[in-house]
Coordinates of C-alpha atoms in Angstrom, one line a residue:
Chain A
X1 CA 0.0 0.0 0.0
X2 CA 2.7 2.5 1.0
X3 CA 4.3 1.8 -2.3
X4 CA 1.3 3.0 -4.3
X5 CA 0.9 6.1 -2.2
X6 CA 4.5 7.0 -2.7
X7 CA 4.1 6.5 -6.5
X8 CA 1.1 8.8 -6.8
X9 CA 3.0 11.4 -4.8
X10 CA 5.9 11.3 -7.2
X11 CA 3.5 11.7 -10.2
X12 CA 2.0 14.7 -8.6
X13 CA 5.2 16.6 -8.6
X14 CA 5.6 18.6 -11.8
X15 CA 8.8 18.0 -13.8
X16 CA 11.4 20.6 -12.8
X17 CA 11.1 23.7 -14.8
X18 CA 14.2 24.9 -16.4
X19 CA 15.3 28.6 -16.3
X20 CA 14.6 29.0 -20.0
X21 CA 11.0 27.8 -19.4
X22 CA 10.5 30.6 -16.9
X23 CA 12.1 33.1 -19.2
X24 CA 9.8 32.0 -22.0
X25 CA 6.7 32.2 -19.7
X26 CA 7.7 35.8 -18.8
X27 CA 8.5 36.7 -22.4
X28 CA 5.0 35.5 -23.5
X29 CA 3.4 38.1 -21.2
X30 CA 5.0 41.0 -23.1
X31 CA 2.6 41.5 -26.0
X32 CA 4.8 43.7 -28.0
X33 CA 7.7 41.3 -27.7
X34 CA 5.6 38.4 -28.9
X35 CA 4.3 40.3 -31.9
X36 CA 7.8 41.5 -32.6
X37 CA 9.1 38.0 -32.5
X38 CA 6.5 36.6 -34.9
X39 CA 7.0 39.5 -37.2
X40 CA 10.8 39.1 -37.2
X41 CA 10.3 35.3 -37.9
X42 CA 7.9 36.2 -40.7
X43 CA 10.2 38.7 -42.3
X44 CA 13.2 36.4 -42.1
X45 CA 11.2 33.6 -43.7
X46 CA 9.9 36.0 -46.3
X47 CA 13.3 37.1 -47.5
X48 CA 14.8 33.6 -47.2
X49 CA 12.1 31.6 -48.9
X50 CA 10.4 34.5 -50.8
X51 CA 12.8 34.5 -53.8
X52 CA 12.1 30.8 -54.4
X53 CA 8.4 31.5 -54.7
X54 CA 8.6 34.9 -56.4
X55 CA 11.0 33.9 -59.0
X56 CA 11.5 37.2 -60.8
X57 CA 15.2 38.1 -60.7
X58 CA 15.8 41.3 -58.8
X59 CA 18.3 42.5 -61.4
X60 CA 16.3 41.5 -64.5
X61 CA 15.8 44.7 -66.6
X62 CA 12.6 45.0 -68.6
X63 CA 12.9 48.5 -69.9
X64 CA 9.4 48.5 -71.5
X65 CA 7.8 48.0 -68.1
X66 CA 9.6 50.8 -66.4
X67 CA 8.1 53.0 -63.7
X68 CA 4.9 51.0 -63.4
X69 CA 2.6 51.3 -60.5
X70 CA 1.5 48.3 -58.4
X71 CA -0.1 45.6 -60.5
X72 CA -0.7 41.8 -60.3
X73 CA 2.5 41.2 -62.3
X74 CA 4.5 43.6 -60.1
X75 CA 2.8 44.0 -56.7
X76 CA 5.1 46.9 -55.7
X77 CA 5.6 48.3 -59.2
X78 CA 8.8 48.6 -61.1
X79 CA 11.7 51.0 -61.0
X80 CA 13.2 53.3 -63.6
X81 CA 14.8 50.3 -65.4
X82 CA 11.8 48.1 -65.2
X83 CA 13.1 45.9 -62.4
X84 CA 10.5 44.4 -60.2
X85 CA 10.4 46.3 -56.9
X86 CA 9.0 43.4 -54.9
X87 CA 11.9 41.0 -55.7
X88 CA 14.3 43.8 -55.1
X89 CA 12.9 44.3 -51.6
X90 CA 13.2 40.6 -51.0
X91 CA 16.8 40.5 -52.3
X92 CA 17.6 43.6 -50.3
X93 CA 16.2 42.1 -47.2
X94 CA 18.5 39.1 -47.5
X95 CA 21.5 41.4 -47.6
X96 CA 20.3 43.8 -44.9
X97 CA 19.4 41.0 -42.5
X98 CA 22.6 39.0 -43.1
X99 CA 24.7 42.2 -42.5
X100 CA 22.7 42.8 -39.4
X101 CA 23.2 39.3 -38.0
X102 CA 26.8 38.8 -39.0
X103 CA 27.8 42.3 -37.7
X104 CA 25.9 41.6 -34.5
X105 CA 27.8 38.3 -34.0
X106 CA 31.1 40.0 -34.6
X107 CA 30.3 42.8 -32.2
X108 CA 29.0 40.3 -29.6
X109 CA 32.1 38.2 -29.9
X110 CA 34.4 41.2 -29.4
X111 CA 32.3 42.7 -26.6
X112 CA 32.0 39.4 -24.7
X113 CA 35.8 38.8 -25.1
X114 CA 36.8 42.2 -23.9
X115 CA 34.1 42.2 -21.1
X116 CA 35.1 38.7 -19.8
X117 CA 38.8 39.4 -20.0
X118 CA 38.4 42.7 -18.2
X119 CA 36.1 41.4 -15.6
X120 CA 38.1 38.2 -14.9
X121 CA 41.7 39.3 -15.0
X122 CA 42.2 42.2 -12.7
X123 CA 45.6 43.0 -14.2
X124 CA 44.2 44.0 -17.6
X125 CA 40.9 45.4 -16.4
X126 CA 42.0 49.1 -16.3
X127 CA 43.7 48.9 -19.6
X128 CA 40.8 47.3 -21.4
X129 CA 38.3 49.6 -19.9
X130 CA 40.2 52.7 -20.8
X131 CA 40.4 51.3 -24.3
X132 CA 36.6 50.8 -24.3
X133 CA 36.2 54.4 -23.1
X134 CA 38.4 55.6 -25.9
X135 CA 36.3 53.7 -28.4
X136 CA 33.2 55.2 -27.0
X137 CA 34.6 58.6 -27.6
X138 CA 35.2 58.0 -31.3
X139 CA 32.7 59.7 -33.6
X140 CA 31.3 56.5 -35.1
X141 CA 29.3 57.5 -38.1
X142 CA 32.0 59.7 -39.6
X143 CA 34.6 57.1 -38.9
X144 CA 32.4 54.4 -40.5
X145 CA 32.0 56.6 -43.6
X146 CA 35.8 57.2 -43.7
X147 CA 36.5 53.5 -43.3
X148 CA 34.2 52.6 -46.2
X149 CA 35.7 55.3 -48.4
X150 CA 39.2 54.3 -47.7
X151 CA 39.1 50.5 -47.9
X152 CA 36.3 50.1 -50.4
X153 CA 38.4 49.8 -53.5
X154 CA 41.1 47.6 -52.2
X155 CA 38.7 45.1 -50.6
X156 CA 36.7 45.1 -53.8
X157 CA 39.8 44.2 -55.7
X158 CA 40.6 41.4 -53.2
X159 CA 37.2 39.7 -52.8
X160 CA 35.1 40.9 -55.7
X161 CA 32.7 43.8 -55.6
X162 CA 30.0 42.2 -53.5
X163 CA 31.8 40.0 -51.0
X164 CA 34.4 42.7 -50.5
X165 CA 31.9 45.4 -49.6
X166 CA 30.0 42.9 -47.4
X167 CA 33.2 42.1 -45.4
X168 CA 34.0 45.7 -45.1
X169 CA 30.6 46.8 -43.8
X170 CA 30.2 43.9 -41.4
X171 CA 33.7 44.4 -40.1
X172 CA 33.3 48.2 -39.8
X173 CA 30.0 47.9 -37.9
X174 CA 31.3 45.1 -35.8
X175 CA 34.4 46.8 -34.5
X176 CA 32.5 50.0 -33.7
X177 CA 29.6 48.6 -31.7
X178 CA 31.0 46.2 -29.2
X179 CA 31.6 48.7 -26.4
X180 CA 28.3 48.5 -24.6
X181 CA 28.3 44.7 -24.6
X182 CA 31.8 44.8 -23.1
X183 CA 30.8 47.1 -20.3
X184 CA 27.7 45.2 -19.4
X185 CA 29.5 41.8 -19.5
X186 CA 32.3 43.1 -17.4
X187 CA 29.9 44.3 -14.7
X188 CA 28.2 40.9 -14.6
X189 CA 31.5 39.0 -14.5
X190 CA 32.8 41.2 -11.6
X191 CA 29.6 40.4 -9.6
X192 CA 29.8 36.6 -10.5
X193 CA 33.4 36.4 -9.4
X194 CA 32.4 37.0 -5.9
X195 CA 30.0 34.1 -5.7
X196 CA 30.7 30.9 -3.9
X197 CA 30.4 28.5 -6.9
X198 CA 33.3 30.4 -8.5
X199 CA 35.3 30.0 -5.4
X200 CA 34.4 26.3 -5.2
X201 CA 35.4 25.8 -8.8
X202 CA 38.7 27.5 -8.2
X203 CA 39.4 25.6 -5.1
X204 CA 39.4 22.3 -7.1
X205 CA 41.9 23.8 -9.4
X206 CA 39.8 24.8 -12.5
X207 CA 42.1 26.5 -15.0
X208 CA 41.0 30.0 -16.1
X209 CA 39.9 29.1 -19.6
X210 CA 37.6 26.3 -18.3
X211 CA 36.4 28.6 -15.6
X212 CA 35.4 31.1 -18.1
X213 CA 33.8 28.7 -20.6
X214 CA 32.0 26.4 -18.0
X215 CA 31.1 28.8 -15.2
X216 CA 31.2 32.4 -16.2
X217 CA 30.0 32.4 -19.8
X218 CA 26.7 30.5 -19.2
X219 CA 25.9 32.9 -16.4
X220 CA 26.4 36.0 -18.5
X221 CA 24.2 34.7 -21.3
X222 CA 21.2 36.9 -20.5
X223 CA 22.9 40.4 -20.9
X224 CA 24.6 39.0 -24.0
X225 CA 21.3 37.9 -25.5
X226 CA 19.7 41.3 -24.9
X227 CA 22.7 43.0 -26.5
X228 CA 22.4 40.6 -29.4
X229 CA 18.8 41.8 -30.3
X230 CA 19.7 45.4 -29.8
X231 CA 22.9 44.8 -31.9
X232 CA 20.9 43.5 -34.9
X233 CA 18.7 46.6 -34.8
X234 CA 21.7 48.8 -34.6
X235 CA 23.6 47.0 -37.4
X236 CA 20.6 47.1 -39.8
X237 CA 20.1 50.8 -39.2
X238 CA 23.8 51.5 -39.6
X239 CA 24.0 49.5 -42.8
X240 CA 21.0 51.3 -44.3
X241 CA 22.4 54.6 -43.2
X242 CA 25.7 53.9 -45.0
X243 CA 23.8 52.7 -48.1
X244 CA 21.6 55.7 -47.9
X245 CA 24.6 58.1 -47.9
X246 CA 25.8 56.3 -51.0
X247 CA 28.7 54.7 -49.2
X248 CA 27.3 51.2 -48.8
X249 CA 26.7 48.5 -51.3
X250 CA 26.9 49.3 -55.1
X251 CA 23.6 50.2 -56.8
X252 CA 23.2 47.0 -58.7
X253 CA 23.3 45.2 -55.4
X254 CA 20.0 45.9 -53.6
X255 CA 19.8 46.4 -49.9
X256 CA 16.9 48.2 -48.1
X257 CA 19.0 51.3 -47.5
X258 CA 20.3 51.3 -51.1
X259 CA 16.7 50.9 -52.5
X260 CA 15.5 53.8 -50.4
X261 CA 18.4 55.9 -51.5
X262 CA 17.8 55.1 -55.2
X263 CA 14.1 55.7 -55.1
X264 CA 14.5 59.2 -53.5
X265 CA 15.4 60.4 -56.9
X266 CA 12.0 59.4 -58.2
X267 CA 9.9 60.7 -55.4
X268 CA 7.6 62.8 -57.5
X269 CA 7.2 60.1 -60.1
X270 CA 6.5 57.1 -57.9
X271 CA 6.3 58.1 -54.2
X272 CA 5.2 54.6 -53.2
X273 CA 8.6 53.1 -54.1
X274 CA 10.2 55.0 -51.2
X275 CA 7.7 53.5 -48.7
X276 CA 8.4 49.8 -49.1
X277 CA 12.1 49.6 -48.3
X278 CA 11.7 52.2 -45.6
X279 CA 8.8 50.4 -44.1
X280 CA 10.8 47.1 -44.2
X281 CA 13.7 48.7 -42.3
X282 CA 11.5 50.4 -39.8
X283 CA 9.3 47.4 -39.0
X284 CA 12.2 45.0 -38.8
X285 CA 14.1 47.3 -36.4
X286 CA 10.9 48.0 -34.4
X287 CA 10.1 44.3 -34.0
X288 CA 13.7 43.5 -33.0
X289 CA 13.7 46.4 -30.5
X290 CA 10.4 45.1 -29.0
X291 CA 11.9 41.6 -28.8
X292 CA 14.9 43.0 -27.0
X293 CA 12.6 44.9 -24.6
X294 CA 10.6 41.8 -23.8
X295 CA 13.8 39.7 -23.5
X296 CA 15.3 42.2 -21.0
X297 CA 12.2 41.9 -18.8
X298 CA 12.1 38.2 -19.2
X299 CA 15.8 37.7 -18.3
X300 CA 15.6 40.1 -15.3
X301 CA 15.1 37.8 -12.2
X302 CA 13.7 40.8 -10.3
X303 CA 10.8 41.1 -12.7
X304 CA 10.4 37.4 -13.6
X305 CA 7.9 35.4 -11.5
X306 CA 6.0 38.3 -10.2
Chain B
X1 CA 35.2 68.8 -6.9
X2 CA 37.8 71.2 -8.3
X3 CA 40.4 68.6 -7.8
X4 CA 38.2 66.1 -9.7
X5 CA 37.5 68.6 -12.5
X6 CA 41.2 69.3 -13.0
X7 CA 42.0 65.5 -13.0
X8 CA 39.2 64.9 -15.5
X9 CA 40.4 67.8 -17.7
X10 CA 43.9 66.4 -17.7
X11 CA 42.6 63.0 -18.7
X12 CA 41.1 64.5 -21.8
X13 CA 44.5 65.3 -23.2
X14 CA 45.7 61.7 -23.8
X15 CA 42.2 60.8 -24.9
X16 CA 42.2 63.5 -27.6
X17 CA 45.8 62.6 -28.6
X18 CA 44.9 58.9 -28.9
X19 CA 41.8 59.7 -31.0
X20 CA 43.7 62.1 -33.2
X21 CA 46.3 59.4 -33.7
X22 CA 43.7 56.8 -34.7
X23 CA 42.0 59.2 -37.2
X24 CA 45.4 60.2 -38.6
X25 CA 46.7 56.6 -38.9
X26 CA 43.4 55.4 -40.4
X27 CA 43.5 58.0 -43.1
X28 CA 47.2 57.7 -43.6
X29 CA 47.6 54.0 -43.8
X30 CA 44.6 53.5 -46.0
X31 CA 45.3 52.8 -49.7
X32 CA 43.8 55.9 -51.2
X33 CA 45.4 58.4 -53.5
X34 CA 44.6 62.1 -53.5
X35 CA 45.7 62.3 -57.1
X36 CA 43.3 59.5 -58.0
X37 CA 40.6 61.9 -59.2
X38 CA 42.9 63.9 -61.5
X39 CA 42.9 63.2 -65.2
X40 CA 44.6 60.1 -66.4
X41 CA 46.7 62.1 -68.9
X42 CA 48.9 63.4 -66.1
X43 CA 52.2 61.6 -66.3
X44 CA 53.5 59.6 -63.3
X45 CA 56.3 61.9 -62.4
X46 CA 54.1 64.9 -62.3
X47 CA 51.7 62.9 -60.1
X48 CA 54.6 62.2 -57.7
X49 CA 55.4 65.9 -57.6
X50 CA 51.8 66.7 -56.8
X51 CA 52.0 64.3 -53.9
X52 CA 55.3 65.8 -52.7
X53 CA 53.7 69.3 -52.8
X54 CA 50.9 68.0 -50.7
X55 CA 53.5 67.0 -48.1
X56 CA 53.1 63.3 -48.5
X57 CA 56.9 62.7 -48.9
X58 CA 57.7 63.1 -45.2
X59 CA 57.8 60.2 -42.8
X60 CA 54.7 59.5 -40.9
X61 CA 55.6 60.8 -37.4
X62 CA 56.7 64.1 -38.8
X63 CA 53.4 64.5 -40.7
X64 CA 51.5 63.6 -37.5
X65 CA 53.4 66.1 -35.5
X66 CA 52.9 68.8 -38.1
X67 CA 49.2 68.1 -38.3
X68 CA 48.9 68.4 -34.5
X69 CA 50.8 71.7 -34.5
X70 CA 48.6 73.0 -37.3
X71 CA 45.4 71.8 -35.6
X72 CA 46.0 72.7 -32.0
X73 CA 48.2 75.8 -32.3
X74 CA 48.0 77.4 -35.8
X75 CA 44.3 77.2 -36.4
X76 CA 43.1 78.4 -33.0
X77 CA 45.5 81.3 -33.3
X78 CA 44.1 82.1 -36.7
X79 CA 40.6 82.1 -35.5
X80 CA 41.5 84.4 -32.6
X81 CA 43.2 86.7 -35.1
X82 CA 40.2 86.8 -37.3
X83 CA 37.8 87.4 -34.5
X84 CA 39.6 90.3 -32.9
X85 CA 41.4 91.5 -36.0
X86 CA 44.9 91.4 -34.5
X87 CA 48.1 89.7 -35.5
X88 CA 49.9 87.3 -33.1
X89 CA 53.5 86.4 -33.9
X90 CA 54.3 86.7 -37.6
X91 CA 50.8 85.9 -38.6
X92 CA 51.9 83.7 -41.5
X93 CA 51.4 80.2 -40.4
X94 CA 51.1 77.0 -42.3
X95 CA 47.3 76.2 -42.4
X96 CA 45.4 73.0 -42.9
X97 CA 44.3 73.3 -46.5
X98 CA 41.6 71.3 -48.2
X99 CA 43.0 69.4 -51.2
X100 CA 39.9 69.8 -53.3
X101 CA 39.1 73.5 -52.7
X102 CA 42.6 74.7 -51.8
X103 CA 41.2 77.0 -49.1
X104 CA 41.9 76.6 -45.4
X105 CA 39.7 73.8 -43.9
X106 CA 38.8 76.0 -40.9
X107 CA 37.2 78.6 -43.2
X108 CA 35.1 75.9 -44.8
X109 CA 34.0 74.6 -41.4
X110 CA 33.2 78.1 -40.1
X111 CA 31.2 78.7 -43.2
X112 CA 29.1 75.6 -42.8
X113 CA 28.8 75.7 -39.0
X114 CA 25.8 78.1 -38.7
X115 CA 23.4 76.0 -40.8
X116 CA 24.2 72.8 -38.8
X117 CA 23.9 74.7 -35.5
X118 CA 20.6 76.2 -36.5
X119 CA 19.0 73.0 -37.6
X120 CA 20.6 70.6 -35.1
X121 CA 20.4 73.0 -32.2
X122 CA 16.8 73.8 -32.9
X123 CA 15.8 70.2 -33.2
X124 CA 17.6 69.3 -30.0
X125 CA 15.8 72.1 -28.1
X126 CA 12.5 71.0 -29.7
X127 CA 13.2 67.4 -28.8
X128 CA 14.0 68.3 -25.2
X129 CA 10.9 70.5 -24.9
X130 CA 8.7 67.7 -26.1
X131 CA 10.4 64.9 -24.2
X132 CA 10.3 66.4 -20.7
X133 CA 6.6 66.9 -20.3
X134 CA 5.8 63.6 -21.9
X135 CA 8.3 61.8 -19.6
X136 CA 6.9 63.5 -16.5
X137 CA 3.3 62.8 -17.3
X138 CA 4.0 59.2 -18.5
X139 CA 5.6 58.4 -15.2
X140 CA 3.0 60.2 -13.1
X141 CA 0.2 58.1 -14.8
X142 CA 2.2 54.9 -15.2
X143 CA 0.5 52.3 -17.4
X144 CA -2.3 54.7 -18.4
X145 CA -3.3 55.0 -22.0
X146 CA -1.1 58.1 -22.3
X147 CA 1.9 56.2 -21.0
X148 CA 1.2 53.2 -23.3
X149 CA 0.9 55.5 -26.3
X150 CA 4.0 57.4 -25.3
X151 CA 6.0 54.2 -24.9
X152 CA 4.8 53.1 -28.3
X153 CA 5.6 56.4 -30.0
X154 CA 9.0 56.6 -28.5
X155 CA 9.7 53.0 -29.5
X156 CA 8.7 53.9 -33.0
X157 CA 10.7 57.2 -32.7
X158 CA 14.0 55.5 -32.2
X159 CA 13.4 52.4 -34.3
X160 CA 12.4 54.3 -37.5
X161 CA 15.6 55.8 -38.9
X162 CA 15.7 59.5 -39.6
X163 CA 16.4 58.9 -43.3
X164 CA 13.0 57.2 -43.6
X165 CA 11.0 59.7 -41.5
X166 CA 12.6 62.5 -43.5
X167 CA 11.9 61.0 -46.9
X168 CA 8.4 60.1 -45.8
X169 CA 7.7 63.7 -44.8
X170 CA 9.1 64.9 -48.1
X171 CA 6.8 62.5 -49.9
X172 CA 3.8 63.8 -48.0
X173 CA 4.4 67.5 -47.6
X174 CA 6.4 68.3 -50.8
X175 CA 5.1 65.9 -53.4
X176 CA 1.6 64.8 -52.5
X177 CA 0.4 68.2 -51.0
X178 CA 0.0 70.6 -54.0
X179 CA 2.6 73.3 -54.3
X180 CA 0.2 76.3 -53.8
X181 CA -1.3 74.8 -50.7
X182 CA -0.7 76.2 -47.2
X183 CA 0.6 72.9 -46.0
X184 CA 3.2 72.5 -48.7
X185 CA 6.8 72.5 -47.3
X186 CA 10.0 72.9 -49.3
X187 CA 12.0 69.7 -49.4
X188 CA 15.4 71.5 -49.9
X189 CA 16.8 73.7 -47.2
X190 CA 17.8 77.0 -48.9
X191 CA 20.9 78.3 -47.0
X192 CA 21.2 81.5 -49.0
X193 CA 17.8 82.6 -47.8
X194 CA 18.0 85.7 -45.7
X195 CA 15.4 86.8 -43.2
X196 CA 14.5 90.4 -43.9
X197 CA 10.8 90.8 -43.3
X198 CA 7.8 88.8 -42.0
X199 CA 7.3 86.9 -45.3
X200 CA 10.8 85.7 -45.5
X201 CA 10.7 84.8 -41.8
X202 CA 7.7 82.7 -42.6
X203 CA 9.6 80.9 -45.3
X204 CA 12.5 80.3 -43.0
X205 CA 10.2 78.7 -40.5
X206 CA 8.6 76.6 -43.3
X207 CA 11.9 75.2 -44.5
X208 CA 13.0 74.4 -41.0
X209 CA 9.9 72.5 -40.0
X210 CA 10.7 69.2 -41.6
X211 CA 14.4 68.8 -40.7
X212 CA 13.8 70.1 -37.2
X213 CA 10.8 67.8 -36.7
X214 CA 12.6 64.7 -38.0
X215 CA 15.6 65.2 -35.7
X216 CA 13.5 66.4 -32.9
X217 CA 11.3 63.4 -32.9
X218 CA 14.3 61.1 -32.8
X219 CA 15.8 63.0 -29.9
X220 CA 12.5 63.3 -28.0
X221 CA 12.0 59.5 -28.2
X222 CA 15.2 58.8 -26.3
X223 CA 15.1 61.6 -23.8
X224 CA 11.4 61.0 -22.9
X225 CA 12.3 57.4 -21.9
X226 CA 15.1 58.5 -19.6
X227 CA 12.9 61.2 -18.2
X228 CA 10.1 58.6 -17.5
X229 CA 12.5 56.1 -15.9
X230 CA 14.1 58.8 -13.7
X231 CA 10.7 60.1 -12.6
X232 CA 9.6 56.6 -11.7
X233 CA 12.7 56.1 -9.6
X234 CA 12.0 59.2 -7.7
X235 CA 8.3 58.9 -7.3
X236 CA 8.6 56.0 -4.9
X237 CA 11.1 57.6 -2.6
X238 CA 10.4 58.7 1.0
X239 CA 10.7 62.4 0.5
X240 CA 7.8 62.4 -1.9
X241 CA 5.6 60.8 0.7
X242 CA 6.9 63.4 3.2
X243 CA 6.1 66.2 0.8
X244 CA 2.6 64.9 0.3
X245 CA 2.1 64.4 4.0
X246 CA 3.0 68.0 4.6
X247 CA -0.1 68.8 2.5
X248 CA 1.7 70.2 -0.5
X249 CA -0.4 70.3 -3.7
X250 CA 0.2 67.6 -6.2
X251 CA 1.6 70.2 -8.7
X252 CA 4.3 71.3 -6.2
X253 CA 5.2 67.8 -5.3
X254 CA 5.5 66.8 -8.9
X255 CA 7.0 69.8 -10.6
X256 CA 9.2 71.2 -7.8
X257 CA 10.3 68.2 -5.7
X258 CA 10.3 65.2 -8.0
X259 CA 11.0 67.0 -11.3
X260 CA 14.1 68.7 -10.0
X261 CA 15.6 65.6 -8.6
X262 CA 14.7 63.5 -11.7
X263 CA 16.3 66.0 -14.0
X264 CA 19.7 65.3 -12.6
X265 CA 20.4 62.2 -14.7
X266 CA 18.4 63.5 -17.6
X267 CA 20.6 66.7 -17.9
X268 CA 23.7 64.5 -18.2
X269 CA 22.0 62.4 -20.8
X270 CA 21.0 65.5 -22.7
X271 CA 24.6 66.7 -22.5
X272 CA 25.9 63.3 -23.7
X273 CA 23.5 63.3 -26.6
X274 CA 24.6 66.6 -28.2
X275 CA 27.6 65.2 -30.0
X276 CA 25.6 62.2 -31.2
X277 CA 23.1 64.6 -32.6
X278 CA 25.8 66.2 -34.7
X279 CA 26.7 62.7 -36.1
X280 CA 23.0 61.9 -36.7
X281 CA 22.6 65.3 -38.4
X282 CA 24.9 64.0 -41.2
X283 CA 22.0 61.9 -42.5
X284 CA 19.3 64.5 -42.0
X285 CA 21.4 67.1 -43.7
X286 CA 21.8 64.8 -46.6
X287 CA 18.0 64.1 -46.8
X288 CA 17.0 67.8 -46.8
X289 CA 20.1 69.0 -48.6
X290 CA 21.2 71.3 -45.7
X291 CA 24.7 72.3 -46.6
X292 CA 26.1 72.0 -43.1
X293 CA 29.0 70.1 -41.5
X294 CA 27.6 66.7 -42.4
X295 CA 27.2 67.7 -46.0
X296 CA 30.8 69.0 -46.0
X297 CA 32.0 65.7 -44.6
X298 CA 30.2 63.6 -47.2
X299 CA 31.5 65.9 -50.0
X300 CA 35.0 65.6 -48.6
X301 CA 34.8 61.8 -48.4
X302 CA 33.6 61.6 -52.0
X303 CA 36.4 63.8 -53.2
X304 CA 39.0 61.9 -51.0
X305 CA 39.9 65.2 -49.4
X306 CA 41.9 63.9 -46.5
X307 CA 42.7 67.1 -44.6
X308 CA 39.1 68.1 -44.6
X309 CA 37.9 64.7 -43.5
X310 CA 40.5 64.5 -40.8
X311 CA 39.6 67.8 -39.4
X312 CA 35.9 67.2 -39.5
X313 CA 36.1 63.8 -37.9
X314 CA 38.4 65.1 -35.3
X315 CA 36.0 68.0 -34.6
X316 CA 33.2 65.5 -34.0
X317 CA 35.6 63.6 -31.6
X318 CA 36.4 66.8 -29.7
X319 CA 32.7 67.4 -29.3
X320 CA 32.1 64.0 -27.9
X321 CA 35.0 64.3 -25.4
X322 CA 34.0 67.8 -24.5
X323 CA 30.4 66.9 -23.8
X324 CA 31.4 63.8 -21.9
X325 CA 33.5 66.1 -19.7
X326 CA 30.6 68.5 -19.3
X327 CA 28.2 65.7 -18.4
X328 CA 30.6 64.3 -15.7
X329 CA 31.2 67.7 -14.1
X330 CA 27.5 68.6 -14.3
X331 CA 26.6 65.4 -12.5
X332 CA 28.9 66.2 -9.7
X333 CA 27.7 69.8 -9.4
X334 CA 24.0 69.0 -9.6
X335 CA 24.0 66.0 -7.3
X336 CA 26.0 66.5 -4.1
X337 CA 25.8 62.8 -3.3
X338 CA 28.1 62.1 -6.2
X339 CA 31.2 64.0 -5.6
X340 CA 34.1 62.1 -6.8
X341 CA 36.6 63.0 -4.1

């Protein structure tokens, strides 16, 4: 008899919930964040799968069909060379999103590296943080423009026109936007270092690299994830700004910023062409920012579970 | 405090030197050629002579030193001379000259400065004036519909890039609205326009509305968030309860006690934001064709005019360092709890 009682008791206990389950439960309560997440997934799927369904080539020139308004054949109209605006927005989205994600990953890697090194090793803390401060004092947009101007031609020569400029822009955005991540991560690491489990791990002789990878890094994941979402938004805006100023991708290589820049010349003729790429940038960035907002709330243990 | 200020001031010197070195090296080590835009018919040896005449034959540390001397000693002296119409020393100093226009860079900068200051300054003032009341009221009625709308608008405000809001406004107010309508606004900022009477003043206002609004919205979005957060931090504190218990009216509690304390961090945020606004203005200036500093920078970049780009980038850096300093010192002055010594 006692056996059965014990059995039912065990079945009553819910399976242990993981931390990520709690985070997800909190994230779901933030309406904007959930809408943002679905929209971001939607737009990602659209630009990834879209070109396979909408097979018109973004660079196919049909000069007889130039400057058309929206129609069934061209839902967003055509541009001054008769290229289909819809497939251009799709192709532009691929570039803009991949620049955003890759630049964010680079910035995140640099920021986490600097932050963990500065927080963990006291000896280089001062030096690395002064270095971060100096980077924060740099005028970023002018420097980005200068970097693009200076290295555009040589990188194009090395890697071809498209890959070259992609590498340049990703690299330029990455090395100019790691500073905030570094500062936040350093703060977290400094707080973590004082905790008992770190002391325990050190007392059994854990070498620093395993200490960082096994014990520190998993515990600073939450600020890193928040920085990641904000980093994507920042990178997309920066890339579009560069393209908008004419210093981004070449004009036969559509990105959202470039499409916006190109269509400003035809504003009186076809004002709606300005709207689509601009709306795409704005909505993507808005959804990513909302996601970041919800994620920050969800990952904050003071808010979670209330 | 004085001690701290002096220490902080001294620290800006290595910061500025380091930034200037980065900018100098970045431009110097980059594979770009100032003669690249000249006609191809110029023979190689003449090209080399042009490069020599631009001072590119010297070793790098000498060029850096000379640039520093020009930038930090010669040009300030020249500005002082021009302002007060006097001559210091022999008055004939080597100046930083633009490669494309052959005129001193400082003259170009001074020429473009007023437009940028007008548009950017105005938009920042407008942004702050919009942001503070919104922030105060959002915090006071937290989670009300006003707060929710305010949160949404500010989220939109800093998610939507200025180059899209600007272009969108141009589409609406310059192309869709008929030209003779009252609501029509010029899409191009006319710098040569002079205010002489009421009608021209009206035109000046009209051409400033769109750029100022675009930048102002962007600034207001960020500042109002800070204002709201700071108000919320203060509203829960004990002194607010004391003030209410004393029987002070809600207006006095909110606008005298809480607002003054919540403004402390916001003022520093405002100071820190000023240099970023100059950077962001590059885009707005390009959208509305305001020929200010940003326009000058883009022009310089397109013409590979290295002295001009160096100077402008460095001016932006100096602005950032300067306003960081101001923000730090202001924080100490405004909040006696935070004295750094």
